[in-house]
Amino acid sequence: MVYFIPCPKSPHGCDVDPTGQYIVGSGKLAATIPVFSFAKLQTAIQAKDFDGDYDGIPVVKYESALYGEVKKPGLGPLHTEFDGRGNAYTSFFVSSEIVKWNIEKLEVLDRVPTYYSIGRLCIPGGDSRKPFGKYVIAYNKITKDRYLPTGPELTQSAQLYDISGDKMQLLLDFPTIGEPHYAQACPADLI
């Protein structure tokens, strides 16, 4: 029922693409993004292809579940969202950017800077089976000096990017109250 998969350098985010075929692991101190195959994971579990256990929970061998790695995407991957067109968007805390990459080819397609260190990101429906895939929002941290203090709580920063084309385009850079952590968005007509 429960199994571990190793993930390089301080695992943080774990996200599944809309097809359910790929599991993206993010290690916040890693310089690579491992992408695991759900089918390979099931085969490894059936074959008991384990690398020991941790507190009685089997640890699946890394190579047995691995689909592949995105090489040199940036530094400090945290979270990944999907556009429904075969692309993934990962936030990078250390290199302060969003990186767009192709899931099947495992290659970087585009990158945009964020201010200052991004944590979470949101594509409306991006963690569902049918993402809307037109925008991504960067929820940034460590931005207390970006906007003038206007009250007892200092503002943080968020950025809205258009992802409908080949390249991400910044549309809006705006303040938010409190550190934005996790959010979901959808078209208003669904509510």
PDB file of N, CA, C and O in Angstrom, residues 1-5 41 45 50 52-60:
ATOM      1  N   MET A   1       0.812  -1.210   0.000  1.00  0.00           N
ATOM      2  CA  MET A   1       0.000   0.000   0.000  1.00  0.00           C
ATOM      3  C   MET A   1       0.851   1.269   0.000  1.00  0.00           C
ATOM      4  O   MET A   1       0.500   2.231  -0.631  1.00  0.00           O
ATOM      5  N   VAL A   2       1.984   1.255   0.740  1.00  0.00           N
ATOM      6  CA  VAL A   2       2.822   2.445   0.841  1.00  0.00           C
ATOM      7  C   VAL A   2       4.257   2.059   0.503  1.00  0.00           C
ATOM      8  O   VAL A   2       4.780   1.073   1.003  1.00  0.00           O
ATOM      9  N   TYR A   3       4.881   2.879  -0.364  1.00  0.00           N
ATOM     10  CA  TYR A   3       6.262   2.650  -0.775  1.00  0.00           C
ATOM     11  C   TYR A   3       6.974   3.991  -0.857  1.00  0.00           C
ATOM     12  O   TYR A   3       6.363   5.027  -1.105  1.00  0.00           O
ATOM     13  N   PHE A   4       8.280   3.957  -0.662  1.00  0.00           N
ATOM     14  CA  PHE A   4       9.104   5.140  -0.836  1.00  0.00           C
ATOM     15  C   PHE A   4       9.850   5.033  -2.164  1.00  0.00           C
ATOM     16  O   PHE A   4      10.185   3.939  -2.614  1.00  0.00           O
ATOM     17  N   ILE A   5      10.102   6.208  -2.780  1.00  0.00           N
ATOM     18  CA  ILE A   5      10.998   6.312  -3.936  1.00  0.00           C
ATOM     19  C   ILE A   5      12.055   7.338  -3.541  1.00  0.00           C
ATOM     20  O   ILE A   5      11.706   8.426  -3.085  1.00  0.00           O
ATOM     21  N   LEU A  41       6.984   2.065 -11.802  1.00  0.00           N
ATOM     22  CA  LEU A  41       6.845   1.940 -10.352  1.00  0.00           C
ATOM     23  C   LEU A  41       6.007   0.701 -10.008  1.00  0.00           C
ATOM     24  O   LEU A  41       6.384  -0.078  -9.128  1.00  0.00           O
ATOM     25  N   ILE A  45       7.304  -2.644  -7.977  1.00  0.00           N
ATOM     26  CA  ILE A  45       6.638  -3.114  -6.762  1.00  0.00           C
ATOM     27  C   ILE A  45       6.277  -4.593  -6.899  1.00  0.00           C
ATOM     28  O   ILE A  45       6.512  -5.387  -5.986  1.00  0.00           O
ATOM     29  N   PHE A  50      13.358  -3.671  -4.560  1.00  0.00           N
ATOM     30  CA  PHE A  50      13.537  -2.709  -3.481  1.00  0.00           C
ATOM     31  C   PHE A  50      15.005  -2.516  -3.138  1.00  0.00           C
ATOM     32  O   PHE A  50      15.835  -3.371  -3.389  1.00  0.00           O
ATOM     33  N   GLY A  52      16.049  -2.016   0.114  1.00  0.00           N
ATOM     34  CA  GLY A  52      15.885  -2.031   1.558  1.00  0.00           C
ATOM     35  C   GLY A  52      14.535  -1.464   1.966  1.00  0.00           C
ATOM     36  O   GLY A  52      13.596  -1.403   1.171  1.00  0.00           O
ATOM     37  N   ASP A  53      14.455  -1.042   3.238  1.00  0.00           N
ATOM     38  CA  ASP A  53      13.218  -0.434   3.724  1.00  0.00           C
ATOM     39  C   ASP A  53      13.562   0.659   4.725  1.00  0.00           C
ATOM     40  O   ASP A  53      14.684   0.755   5.209  1.00  0.00           O
ATOM     41  N   TYR A  54      12.583   1.485   5.016  1.00  0.00           N
ATOM     42  CA  TYR A  54      12.730   2.556   5.993  1.00  0.00           C
ATOM     43  C   TYR A  54      11.555   2.443   6.959  1.00  0.00           C
ATOM     44  O   TYR A  54      10.401   2.601   6.544  1.00  0.00           O
ATOM     45  N   ASP A  55      11.859   2.101   8.216  1.00  0.00           N
ATOM     46  CA  ASP A  55      10.821   1.875   9.226  1.00  0.00           C
ATOM     47  C   ASP A  55       9.773   0.875   8.752  1.00  0.00           C
ATOM     48  O   ASP A  55       8.572   1.051   8.964  1.00  0.00           O
ATOM     49  N   GLY A  56      10.222  -0.163   8.040  1.00  0.00           N
ATOM     50  CA  GLY A  56       9.324  -1.209   7.589  1.00  0.00           C
ATOM     51  C   GLY A  56       8.615  -0.921   6.269  1.00  0.00           C
ATOM     52  O   GLY A  56       7.872  -1.751   5.768  1.00  0.00           O
ATOM     53  N   ILE A  57       8.847   0.251   5.697  1.00  0.00           N
ATOM     54  CA  ILE A  57       8.230   0.605   4.409  1.00  0.00           C
ATOM     55  C   ILE A  57       9.259   0.372   3.312  1.00  0.00           C
ATOM     56  O   ILE A  57      10.353   0.939   3.358  1.00  0.00           O
ATOM     57  N   PRO A  58       8.936  -0.453   2.295  1.00  0.00           N
ATOM     58  CA  PRO A  58       9.893  -0.744   1.227  1.00  0.00           C
ATOM     59  C   PRO A  58      10.284   0.505   0.433  1.00  0.00           C
ATOM     60  O   PRO A  58       9.453   1.359   0.151  1.00  0.00           O
ATOM     61  N   VAL A  59      11.572   0.574   0.084  1.00  0.00           N
ATOM     62  CA  VAL A  59      12.101   1.670  -0.737  1.00  0.00           C
ATOM     63  C   VAL A  59      12.373   1.109  -2.125  1.00  0.00           C
ATOM     64  O   VAL A  59      13.242   0.256  -2.317  1.00  0.00           O
ATOM     65  N   VAL A  60      11.619   1.584  -3.115  1.00  0.00           N
ATOM     66  CA  VAL A  60      11.785   1.138  -4.500  1.00  0.00           C
ATOM     67  C   VAL A  60      13.114   1.674  -5.025  1.00  0.00           C
ATOM     68  O   VAL A  60      13.484   2.823  -4.756  1.00  0.00           O
TER      69      VAL A  60
END
